[in-house]
CSV table of N, CA and C in Angstrom, one decimal:
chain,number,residue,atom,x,y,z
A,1,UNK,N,96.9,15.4,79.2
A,1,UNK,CA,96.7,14.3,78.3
A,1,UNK,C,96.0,14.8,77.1
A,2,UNK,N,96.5,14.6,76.0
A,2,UNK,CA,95.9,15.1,74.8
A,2,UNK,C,95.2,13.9,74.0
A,3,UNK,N,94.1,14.2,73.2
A,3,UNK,CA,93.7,13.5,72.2
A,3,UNK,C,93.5,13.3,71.5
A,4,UNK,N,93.2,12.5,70.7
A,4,UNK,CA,93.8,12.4,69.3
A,4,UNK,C,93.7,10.8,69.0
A,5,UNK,N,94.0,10.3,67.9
A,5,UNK,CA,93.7,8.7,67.4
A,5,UNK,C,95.4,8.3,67.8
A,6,UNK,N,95.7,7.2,68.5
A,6,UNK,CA,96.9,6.4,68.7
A,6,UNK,C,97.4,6.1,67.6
A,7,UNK,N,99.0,6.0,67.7
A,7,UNK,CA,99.6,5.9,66.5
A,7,UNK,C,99.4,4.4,66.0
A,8,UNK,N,100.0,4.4,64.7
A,8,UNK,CA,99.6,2.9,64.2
A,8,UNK,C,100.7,2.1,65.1
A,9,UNK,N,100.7,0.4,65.3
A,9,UNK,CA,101.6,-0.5,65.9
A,9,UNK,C,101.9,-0.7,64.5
A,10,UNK,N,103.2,-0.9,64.6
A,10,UNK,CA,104.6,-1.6,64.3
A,10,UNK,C,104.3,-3.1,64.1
A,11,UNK,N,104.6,-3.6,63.0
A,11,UNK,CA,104.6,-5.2,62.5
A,11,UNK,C,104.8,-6.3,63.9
A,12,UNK,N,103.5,-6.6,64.0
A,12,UNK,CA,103.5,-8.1,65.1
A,12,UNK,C,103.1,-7.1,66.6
A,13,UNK,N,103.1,-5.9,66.4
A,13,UNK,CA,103.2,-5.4,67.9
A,13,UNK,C,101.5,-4.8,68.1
A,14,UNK,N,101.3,-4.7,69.9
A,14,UNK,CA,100.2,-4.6,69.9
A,14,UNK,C,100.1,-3.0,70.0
A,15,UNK,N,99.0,-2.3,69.9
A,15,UNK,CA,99.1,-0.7,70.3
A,15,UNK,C,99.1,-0.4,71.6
A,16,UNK,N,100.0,0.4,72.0
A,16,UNK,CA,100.8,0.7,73.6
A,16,UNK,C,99.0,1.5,74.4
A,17,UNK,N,98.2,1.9,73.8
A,17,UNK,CA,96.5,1.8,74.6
A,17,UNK,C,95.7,0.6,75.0
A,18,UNK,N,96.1,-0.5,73.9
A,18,UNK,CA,95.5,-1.6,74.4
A,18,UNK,C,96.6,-2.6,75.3
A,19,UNK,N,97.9,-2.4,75.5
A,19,UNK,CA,98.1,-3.0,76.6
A,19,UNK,C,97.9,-2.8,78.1
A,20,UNK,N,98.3,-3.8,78.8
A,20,UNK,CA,97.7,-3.5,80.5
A,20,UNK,C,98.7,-2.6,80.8
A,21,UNK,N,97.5,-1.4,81.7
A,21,UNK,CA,99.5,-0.8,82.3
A,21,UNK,C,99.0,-1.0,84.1
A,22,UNK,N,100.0,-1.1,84.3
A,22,UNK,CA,99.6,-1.4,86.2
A,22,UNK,C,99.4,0.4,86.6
A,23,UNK,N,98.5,0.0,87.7
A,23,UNK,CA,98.3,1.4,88.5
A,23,UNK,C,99.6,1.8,89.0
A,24,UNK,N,100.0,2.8,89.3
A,24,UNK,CA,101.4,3.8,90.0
A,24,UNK,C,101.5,2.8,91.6
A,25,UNK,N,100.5,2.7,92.5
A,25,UNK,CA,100.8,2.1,93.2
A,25,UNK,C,100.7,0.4,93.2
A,26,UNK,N,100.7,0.0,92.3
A,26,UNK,CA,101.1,-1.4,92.2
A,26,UNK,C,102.6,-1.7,91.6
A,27,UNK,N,103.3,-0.8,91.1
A,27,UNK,CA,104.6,-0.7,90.8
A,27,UNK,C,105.6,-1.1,92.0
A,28,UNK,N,107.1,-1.8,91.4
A,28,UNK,CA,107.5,-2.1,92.0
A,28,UNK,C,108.1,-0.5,92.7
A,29,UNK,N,108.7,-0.7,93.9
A,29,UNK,CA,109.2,0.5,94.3
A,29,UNK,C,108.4,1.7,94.9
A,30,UNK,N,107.5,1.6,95.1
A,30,UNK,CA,106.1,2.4,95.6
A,30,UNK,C,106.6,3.9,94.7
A,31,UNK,N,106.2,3.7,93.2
A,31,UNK,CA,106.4,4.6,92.3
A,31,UNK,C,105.3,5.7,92.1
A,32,UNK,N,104.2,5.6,92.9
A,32,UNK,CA,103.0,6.5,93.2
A,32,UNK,C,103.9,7.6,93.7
A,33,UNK,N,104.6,7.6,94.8
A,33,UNK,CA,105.5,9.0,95.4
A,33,UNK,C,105.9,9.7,94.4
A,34,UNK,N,106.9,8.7,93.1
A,34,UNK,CA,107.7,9.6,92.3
A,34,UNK,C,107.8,10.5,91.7
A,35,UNK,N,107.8,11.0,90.6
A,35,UNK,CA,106.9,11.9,89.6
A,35,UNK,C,107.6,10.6,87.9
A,36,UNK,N,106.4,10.4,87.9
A,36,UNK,CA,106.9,9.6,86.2
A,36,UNK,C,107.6,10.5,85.4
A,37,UNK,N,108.1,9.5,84.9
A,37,UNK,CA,109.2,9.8,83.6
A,37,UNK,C,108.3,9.1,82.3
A,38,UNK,N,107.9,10.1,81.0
A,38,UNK,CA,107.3,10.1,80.0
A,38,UNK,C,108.1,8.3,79.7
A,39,UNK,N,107.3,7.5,79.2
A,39,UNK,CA,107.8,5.8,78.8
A,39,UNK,C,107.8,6.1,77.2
A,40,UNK,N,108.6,5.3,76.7
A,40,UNK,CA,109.1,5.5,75.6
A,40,UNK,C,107.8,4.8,74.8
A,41,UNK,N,107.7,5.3,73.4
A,41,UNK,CA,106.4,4.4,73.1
A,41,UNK,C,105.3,5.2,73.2
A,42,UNK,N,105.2,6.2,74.0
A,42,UNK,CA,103.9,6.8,74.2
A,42,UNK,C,104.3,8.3,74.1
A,43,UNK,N,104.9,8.6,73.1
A,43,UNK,CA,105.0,9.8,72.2
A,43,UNK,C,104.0,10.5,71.5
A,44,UNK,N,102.8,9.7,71.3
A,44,UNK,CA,101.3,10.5,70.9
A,44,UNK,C,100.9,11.3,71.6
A,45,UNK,N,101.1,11.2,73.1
A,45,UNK,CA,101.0,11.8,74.0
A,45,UNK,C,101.5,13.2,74.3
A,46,UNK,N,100.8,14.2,74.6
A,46,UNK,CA,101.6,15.9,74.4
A,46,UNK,C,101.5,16.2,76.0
A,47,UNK,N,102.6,16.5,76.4
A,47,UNK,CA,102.8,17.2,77.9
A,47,UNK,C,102.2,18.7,77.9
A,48,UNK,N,102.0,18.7,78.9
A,48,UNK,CA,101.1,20.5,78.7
A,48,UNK,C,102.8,21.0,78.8
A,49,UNK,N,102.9,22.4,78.1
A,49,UNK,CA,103.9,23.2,78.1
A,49,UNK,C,103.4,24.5,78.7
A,50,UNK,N,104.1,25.4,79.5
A,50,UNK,CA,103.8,26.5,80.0
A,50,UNK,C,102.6,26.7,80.9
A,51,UNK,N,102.4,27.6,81.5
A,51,UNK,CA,101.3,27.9,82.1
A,51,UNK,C,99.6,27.5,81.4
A,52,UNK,N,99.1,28.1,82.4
A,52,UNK,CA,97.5,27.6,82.0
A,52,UNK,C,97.2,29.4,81.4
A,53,UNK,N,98.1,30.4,81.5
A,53,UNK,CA,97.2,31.4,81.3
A,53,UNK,C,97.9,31.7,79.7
A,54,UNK,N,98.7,31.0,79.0
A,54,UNK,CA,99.1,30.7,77.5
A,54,UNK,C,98.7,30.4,76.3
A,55,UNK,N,98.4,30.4,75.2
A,55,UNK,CA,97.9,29.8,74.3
A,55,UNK,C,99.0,29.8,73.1
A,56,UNK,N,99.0,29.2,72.4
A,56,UNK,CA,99.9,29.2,71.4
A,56,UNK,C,98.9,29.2,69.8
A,57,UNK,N,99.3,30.4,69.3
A,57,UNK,CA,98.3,30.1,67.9
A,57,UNK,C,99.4,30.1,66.9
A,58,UNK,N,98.8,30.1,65.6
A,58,UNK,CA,99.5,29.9,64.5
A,58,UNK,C,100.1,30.9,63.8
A,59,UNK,N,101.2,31.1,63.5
A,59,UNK,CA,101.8,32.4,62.6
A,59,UNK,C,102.8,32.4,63.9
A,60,UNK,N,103.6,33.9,63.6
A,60,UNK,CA,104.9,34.4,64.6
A,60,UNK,C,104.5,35.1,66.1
A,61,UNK,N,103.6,35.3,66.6
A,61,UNK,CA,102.9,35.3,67.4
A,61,UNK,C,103.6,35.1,68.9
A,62,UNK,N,104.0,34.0,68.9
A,62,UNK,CA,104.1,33.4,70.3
A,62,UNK,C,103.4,33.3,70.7
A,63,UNK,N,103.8,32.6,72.8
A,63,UNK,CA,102.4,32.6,73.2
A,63,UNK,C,101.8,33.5,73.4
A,64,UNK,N,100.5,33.6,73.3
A,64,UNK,CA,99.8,34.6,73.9
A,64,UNK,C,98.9,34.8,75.3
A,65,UNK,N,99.1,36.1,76.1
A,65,UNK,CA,98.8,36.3,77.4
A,65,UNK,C,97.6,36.5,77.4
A,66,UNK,N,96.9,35.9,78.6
A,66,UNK,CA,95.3,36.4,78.9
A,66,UNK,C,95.2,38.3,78.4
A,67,UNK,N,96.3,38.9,79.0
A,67,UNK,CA,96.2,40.2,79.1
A,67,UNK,C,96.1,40.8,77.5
A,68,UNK,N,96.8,40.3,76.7
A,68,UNK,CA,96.4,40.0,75.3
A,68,UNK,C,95.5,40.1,74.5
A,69,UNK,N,95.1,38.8,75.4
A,69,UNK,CA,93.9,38.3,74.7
A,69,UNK,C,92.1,39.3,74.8
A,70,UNK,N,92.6,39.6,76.4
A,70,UNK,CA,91.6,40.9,76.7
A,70,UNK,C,91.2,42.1,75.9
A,71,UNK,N,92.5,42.2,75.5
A,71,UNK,CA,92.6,43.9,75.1
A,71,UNK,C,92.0,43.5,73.4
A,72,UNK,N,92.8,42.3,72.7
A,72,UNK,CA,92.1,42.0,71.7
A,72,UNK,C,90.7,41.4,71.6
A,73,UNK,N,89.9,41.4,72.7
A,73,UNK,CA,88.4,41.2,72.5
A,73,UNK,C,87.9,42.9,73.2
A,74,UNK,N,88.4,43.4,73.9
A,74,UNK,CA,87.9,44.6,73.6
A,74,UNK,C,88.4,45.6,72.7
A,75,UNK,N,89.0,45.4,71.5
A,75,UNK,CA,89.3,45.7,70.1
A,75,UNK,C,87.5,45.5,70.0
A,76,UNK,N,87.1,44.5,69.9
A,76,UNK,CA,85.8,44.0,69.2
A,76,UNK,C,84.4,44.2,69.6
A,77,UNK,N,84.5,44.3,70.9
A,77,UNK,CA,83.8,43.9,72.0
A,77,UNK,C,82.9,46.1,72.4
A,78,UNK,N,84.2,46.3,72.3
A,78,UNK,CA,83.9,48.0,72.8
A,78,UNK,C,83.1,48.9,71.5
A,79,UNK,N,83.1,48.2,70.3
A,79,UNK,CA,82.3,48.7,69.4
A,79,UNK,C,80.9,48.7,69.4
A,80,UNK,N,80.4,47.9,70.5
A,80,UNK,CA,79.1,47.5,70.6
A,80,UNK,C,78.9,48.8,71.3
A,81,UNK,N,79.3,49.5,72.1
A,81,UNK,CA,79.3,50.9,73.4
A,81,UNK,C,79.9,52.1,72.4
A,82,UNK,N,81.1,52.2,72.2
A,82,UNK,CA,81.6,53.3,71.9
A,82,UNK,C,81.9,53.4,69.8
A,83,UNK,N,82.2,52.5,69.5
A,83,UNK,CA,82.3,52.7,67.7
A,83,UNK,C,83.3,52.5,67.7
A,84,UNK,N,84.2,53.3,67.0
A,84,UNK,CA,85.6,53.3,66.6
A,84,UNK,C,86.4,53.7,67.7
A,85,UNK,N,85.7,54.2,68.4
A,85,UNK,CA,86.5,54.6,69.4
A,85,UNK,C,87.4,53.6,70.4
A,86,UNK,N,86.7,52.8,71.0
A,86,UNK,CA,87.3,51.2,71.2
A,86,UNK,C,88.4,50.9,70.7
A,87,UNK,N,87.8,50.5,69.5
A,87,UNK,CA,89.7,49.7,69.0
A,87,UNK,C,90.5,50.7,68.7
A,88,UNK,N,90.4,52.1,68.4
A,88,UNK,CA,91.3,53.3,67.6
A,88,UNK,C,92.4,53.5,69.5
A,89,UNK,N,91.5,52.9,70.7
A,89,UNK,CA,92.5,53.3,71.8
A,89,UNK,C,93.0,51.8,72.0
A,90,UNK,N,92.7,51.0,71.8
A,90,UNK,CA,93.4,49.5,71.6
A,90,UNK,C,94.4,49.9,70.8
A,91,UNK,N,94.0,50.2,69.8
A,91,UNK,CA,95.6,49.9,68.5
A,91,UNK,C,96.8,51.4,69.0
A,92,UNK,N,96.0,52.5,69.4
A,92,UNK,CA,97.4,53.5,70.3
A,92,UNK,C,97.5,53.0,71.3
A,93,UNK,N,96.8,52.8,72.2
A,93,UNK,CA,97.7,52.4,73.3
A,93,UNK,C,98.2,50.8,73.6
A,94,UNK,N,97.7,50.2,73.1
A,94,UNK,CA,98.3,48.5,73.4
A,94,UNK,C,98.8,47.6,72.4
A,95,UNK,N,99.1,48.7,71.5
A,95,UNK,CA,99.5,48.1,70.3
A,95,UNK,C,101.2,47.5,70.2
A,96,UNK,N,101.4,47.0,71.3
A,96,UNK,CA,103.1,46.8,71.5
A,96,UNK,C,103.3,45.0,71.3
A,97,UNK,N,102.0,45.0,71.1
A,97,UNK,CA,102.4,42.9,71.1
A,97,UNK,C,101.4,42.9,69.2
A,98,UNK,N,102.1,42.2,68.5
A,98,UNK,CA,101.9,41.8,66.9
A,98,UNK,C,100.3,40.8,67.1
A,99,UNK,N,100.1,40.5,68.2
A,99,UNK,CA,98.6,39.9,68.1
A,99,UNK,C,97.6,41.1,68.8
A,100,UNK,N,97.7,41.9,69.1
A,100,UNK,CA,96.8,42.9,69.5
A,100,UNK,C,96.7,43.9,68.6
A,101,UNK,N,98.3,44.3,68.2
A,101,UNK,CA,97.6,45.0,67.1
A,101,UNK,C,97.2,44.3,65.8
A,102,UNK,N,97.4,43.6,66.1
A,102,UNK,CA,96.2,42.8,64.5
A,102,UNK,C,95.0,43.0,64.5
A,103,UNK,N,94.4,42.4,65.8
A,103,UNK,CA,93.2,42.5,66.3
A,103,UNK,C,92.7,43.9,66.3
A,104,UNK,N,93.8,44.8,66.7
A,104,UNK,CA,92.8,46.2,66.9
A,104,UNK,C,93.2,47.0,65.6
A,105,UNK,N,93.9,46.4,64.5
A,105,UNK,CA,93.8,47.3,63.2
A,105,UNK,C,92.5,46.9,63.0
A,106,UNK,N,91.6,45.4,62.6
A,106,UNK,CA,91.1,44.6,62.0
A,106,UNK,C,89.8,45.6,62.6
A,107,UNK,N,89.6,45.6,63.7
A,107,UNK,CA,88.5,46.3,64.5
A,107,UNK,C,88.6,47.4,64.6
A,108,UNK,N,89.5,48.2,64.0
A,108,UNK,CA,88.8,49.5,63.8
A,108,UNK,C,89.1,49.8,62.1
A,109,UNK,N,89.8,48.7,61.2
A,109,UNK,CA,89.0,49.0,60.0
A,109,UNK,C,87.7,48.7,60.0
A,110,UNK,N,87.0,47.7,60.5
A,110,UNK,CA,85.9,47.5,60.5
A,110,UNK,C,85.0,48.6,61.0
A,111,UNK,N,85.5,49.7,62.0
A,111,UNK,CA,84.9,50.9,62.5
A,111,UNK,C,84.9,52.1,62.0
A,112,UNK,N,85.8,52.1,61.0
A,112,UNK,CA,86.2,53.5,59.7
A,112,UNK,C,85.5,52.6,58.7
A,113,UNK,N,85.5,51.4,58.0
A,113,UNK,CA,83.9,50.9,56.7
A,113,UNK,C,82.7,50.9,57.5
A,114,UNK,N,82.6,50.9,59.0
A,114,UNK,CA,81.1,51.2,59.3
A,114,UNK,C,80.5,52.7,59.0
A,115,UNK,N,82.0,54.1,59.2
A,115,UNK,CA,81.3,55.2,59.8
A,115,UNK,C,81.3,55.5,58.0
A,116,UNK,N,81.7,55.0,57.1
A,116,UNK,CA,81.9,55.8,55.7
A,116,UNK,C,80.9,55.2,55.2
A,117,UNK,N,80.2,53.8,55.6
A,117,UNK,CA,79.0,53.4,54.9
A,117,UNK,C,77.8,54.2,55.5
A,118,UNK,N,78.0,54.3,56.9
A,118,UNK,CA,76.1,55.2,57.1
A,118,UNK,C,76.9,56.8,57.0
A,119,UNK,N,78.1,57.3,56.4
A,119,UNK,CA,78.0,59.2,56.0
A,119,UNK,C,77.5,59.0,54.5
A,120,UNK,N,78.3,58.1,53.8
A,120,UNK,CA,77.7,57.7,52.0
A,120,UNK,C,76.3,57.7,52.0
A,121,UNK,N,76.0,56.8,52.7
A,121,UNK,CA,74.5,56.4,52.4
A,121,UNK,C,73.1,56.4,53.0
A,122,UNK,N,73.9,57.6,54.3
A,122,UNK,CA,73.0,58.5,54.8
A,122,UNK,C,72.4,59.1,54.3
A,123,UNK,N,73.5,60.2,53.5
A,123,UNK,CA,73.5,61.1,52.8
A,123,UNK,C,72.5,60.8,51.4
A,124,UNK,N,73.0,59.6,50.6
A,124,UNK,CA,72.0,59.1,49.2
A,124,UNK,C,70.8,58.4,50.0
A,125,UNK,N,70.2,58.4,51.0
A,125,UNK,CA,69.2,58.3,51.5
A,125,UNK,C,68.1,59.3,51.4
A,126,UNK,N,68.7,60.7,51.7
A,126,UNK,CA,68.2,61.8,51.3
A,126,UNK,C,67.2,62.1,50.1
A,127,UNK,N,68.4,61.7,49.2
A,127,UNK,CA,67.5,61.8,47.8
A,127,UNK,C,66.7,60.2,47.7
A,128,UNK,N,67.1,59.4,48.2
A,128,UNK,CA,66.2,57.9,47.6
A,128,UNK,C,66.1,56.9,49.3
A,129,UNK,N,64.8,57.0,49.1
A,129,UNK,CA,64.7,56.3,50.5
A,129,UNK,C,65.1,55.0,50.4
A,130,UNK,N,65.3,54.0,49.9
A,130,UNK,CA,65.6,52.7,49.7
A,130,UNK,C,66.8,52.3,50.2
A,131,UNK,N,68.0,53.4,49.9
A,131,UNK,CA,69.1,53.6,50.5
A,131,UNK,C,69.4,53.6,51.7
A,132,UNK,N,68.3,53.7,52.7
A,132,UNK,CA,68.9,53.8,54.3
A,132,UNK,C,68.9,52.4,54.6
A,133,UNK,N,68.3,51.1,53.7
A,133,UNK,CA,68.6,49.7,54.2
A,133,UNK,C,70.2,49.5,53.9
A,134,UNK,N,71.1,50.1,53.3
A,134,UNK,CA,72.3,49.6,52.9
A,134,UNK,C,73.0,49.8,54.3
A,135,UNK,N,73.0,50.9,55.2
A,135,UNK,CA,73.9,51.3,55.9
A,135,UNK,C,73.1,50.2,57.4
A,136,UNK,N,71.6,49.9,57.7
A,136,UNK,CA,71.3,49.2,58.1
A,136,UNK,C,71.6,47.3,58.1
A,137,UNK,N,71.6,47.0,56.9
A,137,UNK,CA,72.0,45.5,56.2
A,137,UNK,C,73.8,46.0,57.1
A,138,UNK,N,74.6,47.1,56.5
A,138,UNK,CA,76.1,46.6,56.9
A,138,UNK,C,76.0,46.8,58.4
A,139,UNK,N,75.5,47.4,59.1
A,139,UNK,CA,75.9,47.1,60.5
A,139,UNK,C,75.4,45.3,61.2
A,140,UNK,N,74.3,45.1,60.4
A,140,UNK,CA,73.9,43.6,60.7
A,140,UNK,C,75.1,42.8,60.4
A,141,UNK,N,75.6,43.1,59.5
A,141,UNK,CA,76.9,42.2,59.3
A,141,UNK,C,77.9,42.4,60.1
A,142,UNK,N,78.2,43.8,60.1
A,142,UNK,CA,79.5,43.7,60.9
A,142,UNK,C,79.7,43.6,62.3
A,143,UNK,N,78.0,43.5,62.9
A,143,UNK,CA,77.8,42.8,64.2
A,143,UNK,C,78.2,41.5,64.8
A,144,UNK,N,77.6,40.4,63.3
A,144,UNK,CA,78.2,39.4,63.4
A,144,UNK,C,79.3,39.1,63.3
A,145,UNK,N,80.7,39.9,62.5
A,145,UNK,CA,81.8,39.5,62.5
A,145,UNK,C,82.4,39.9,63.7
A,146,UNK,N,82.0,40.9,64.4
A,146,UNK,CA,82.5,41.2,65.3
A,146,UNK,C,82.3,40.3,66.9
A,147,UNK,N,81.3,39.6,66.6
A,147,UNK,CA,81.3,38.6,67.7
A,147,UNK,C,82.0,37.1,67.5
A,148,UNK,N,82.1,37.1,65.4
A,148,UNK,CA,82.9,36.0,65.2
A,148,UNK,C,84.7,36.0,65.4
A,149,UNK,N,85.1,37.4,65.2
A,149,UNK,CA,86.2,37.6,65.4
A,149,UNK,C,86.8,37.8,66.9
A,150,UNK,N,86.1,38.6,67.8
A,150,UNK,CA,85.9,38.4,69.2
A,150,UNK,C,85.8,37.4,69.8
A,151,UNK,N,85.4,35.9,69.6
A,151,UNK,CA,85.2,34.8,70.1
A,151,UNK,C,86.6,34.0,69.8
A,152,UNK,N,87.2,34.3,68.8
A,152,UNK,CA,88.4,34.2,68.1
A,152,UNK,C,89.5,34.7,69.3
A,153,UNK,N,89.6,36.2,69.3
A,153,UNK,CA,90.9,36.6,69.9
A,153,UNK,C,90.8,36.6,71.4
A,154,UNK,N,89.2,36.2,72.0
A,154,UNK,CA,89.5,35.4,73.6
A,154,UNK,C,89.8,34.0,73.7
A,155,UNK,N,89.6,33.4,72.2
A,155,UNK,CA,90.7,31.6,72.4
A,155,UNK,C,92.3,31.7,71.9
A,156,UNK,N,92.6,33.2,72.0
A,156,UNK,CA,94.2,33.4,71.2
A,156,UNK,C,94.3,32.8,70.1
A,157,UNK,N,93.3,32.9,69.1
A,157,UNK,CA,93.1,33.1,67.5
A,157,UNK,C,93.0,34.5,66.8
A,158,UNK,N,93.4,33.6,65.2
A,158,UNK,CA,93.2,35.4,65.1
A,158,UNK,C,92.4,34.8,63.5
A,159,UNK,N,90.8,35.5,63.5
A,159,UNK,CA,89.8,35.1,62.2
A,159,UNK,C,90.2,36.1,61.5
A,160,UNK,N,90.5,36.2,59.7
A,160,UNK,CA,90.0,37.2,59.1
A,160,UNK,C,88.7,37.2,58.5
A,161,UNK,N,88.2,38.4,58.6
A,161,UNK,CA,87.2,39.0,58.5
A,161,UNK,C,86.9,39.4,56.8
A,162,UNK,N,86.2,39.3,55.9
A,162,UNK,CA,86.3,39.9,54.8
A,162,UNK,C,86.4,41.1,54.5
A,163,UNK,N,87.0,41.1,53.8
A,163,UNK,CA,87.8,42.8,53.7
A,163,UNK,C,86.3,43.7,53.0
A,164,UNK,N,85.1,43.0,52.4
A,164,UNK,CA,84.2,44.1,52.0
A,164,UNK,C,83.5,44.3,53.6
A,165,UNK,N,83.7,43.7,54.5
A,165,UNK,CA,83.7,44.4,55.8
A,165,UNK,C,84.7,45.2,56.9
A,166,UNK,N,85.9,44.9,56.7
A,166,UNK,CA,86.7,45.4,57.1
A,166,UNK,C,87.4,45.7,56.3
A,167,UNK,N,87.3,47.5,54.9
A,167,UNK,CA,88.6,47.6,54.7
A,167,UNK,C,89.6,47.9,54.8
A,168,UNK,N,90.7,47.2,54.3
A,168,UNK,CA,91.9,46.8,54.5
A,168,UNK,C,92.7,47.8,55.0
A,169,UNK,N,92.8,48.9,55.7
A,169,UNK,CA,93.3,50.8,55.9
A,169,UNK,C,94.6,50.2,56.6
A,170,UNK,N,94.4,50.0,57.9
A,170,UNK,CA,95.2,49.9,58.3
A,170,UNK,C,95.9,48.5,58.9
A,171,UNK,N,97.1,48.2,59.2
A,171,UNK,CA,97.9,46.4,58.8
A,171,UNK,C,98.7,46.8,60.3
């Protein structure tokens, strides 16, 4: 059953929610056994399609599989443990479905602008202490995107991330 606001009625007619509808077993024919046939009129209404382990997002995609959806949260998810390493074995080895490797380019650009902001600014740390907050401030961020984009690819979405945090290297 889906939701959503009922379509408008039709000139003089009432809306097909506010009429009575009789229970299945008050029908003539003891129609509780049957399986119903969708009633015409009540087209607001969305039938589930496909399995429960499917999602359908937006763009050319298709649906997308739990197994999918996994591999593209640990694109995101494995950076917290390992760095780049995580998604760089996501995007070679599971990179065969167009929604994973989205996810695992996105997450390991984000893991090649983390490792080049703290070698940069490690380094100009050396000469000026003030510098070691830059490479500090970007992991604060890219923590957060990484749990915004990861919340994303376990609902079979797919967030972009701002490219001054993830850049753009690899598509």
């Amino acid at each position: 059953m889906a939701y959503g606001p009922p379509p408008p009625p039709g000139q003089g007619q009432q809306p097909q929610w506010q009429q009575q509808q009789q229970a299945p077993w008050q029908q003539p024919g003891n129609a509780w056994q049957q399986p119903q046939q969708p009633q015409p009129g009540m087209g607001w209404q969305q039938q589930p399609q496909g399995g429960s382990n499917t999602a359908q997002i937006p763009g050319s995609f298709g649906p997308v599989t739990d197994d999918e959806k996994t591999w593209s949260l640990m694109a995101y998810v494995g950076q917290f443990l390992f760095g780049a390493i995580a998604p760089a074995v996501v995007y070679l080895g599971k990179a065969r479905s167009p929604f994973v490797r989205r996810h695992a380019a996105q997450g390991l650009n984000m893991g090649i602008a983390s490792i080049a902001v703290w070698i940069v600014f490690g380094l100009l740390s050396l000469a000026v202490d003030f510098f070691i907050w830059v490479p500090l401030l970007f992991t604060a961020v890219v923590m957060f995107f990484l749990v915004y984009a990861g919340r994303a690819a376990n609902r079979g979405e797919f967030r972009r991330v701002p490219s001054a945090v993830a850049w753009p290297l690899l598509k």
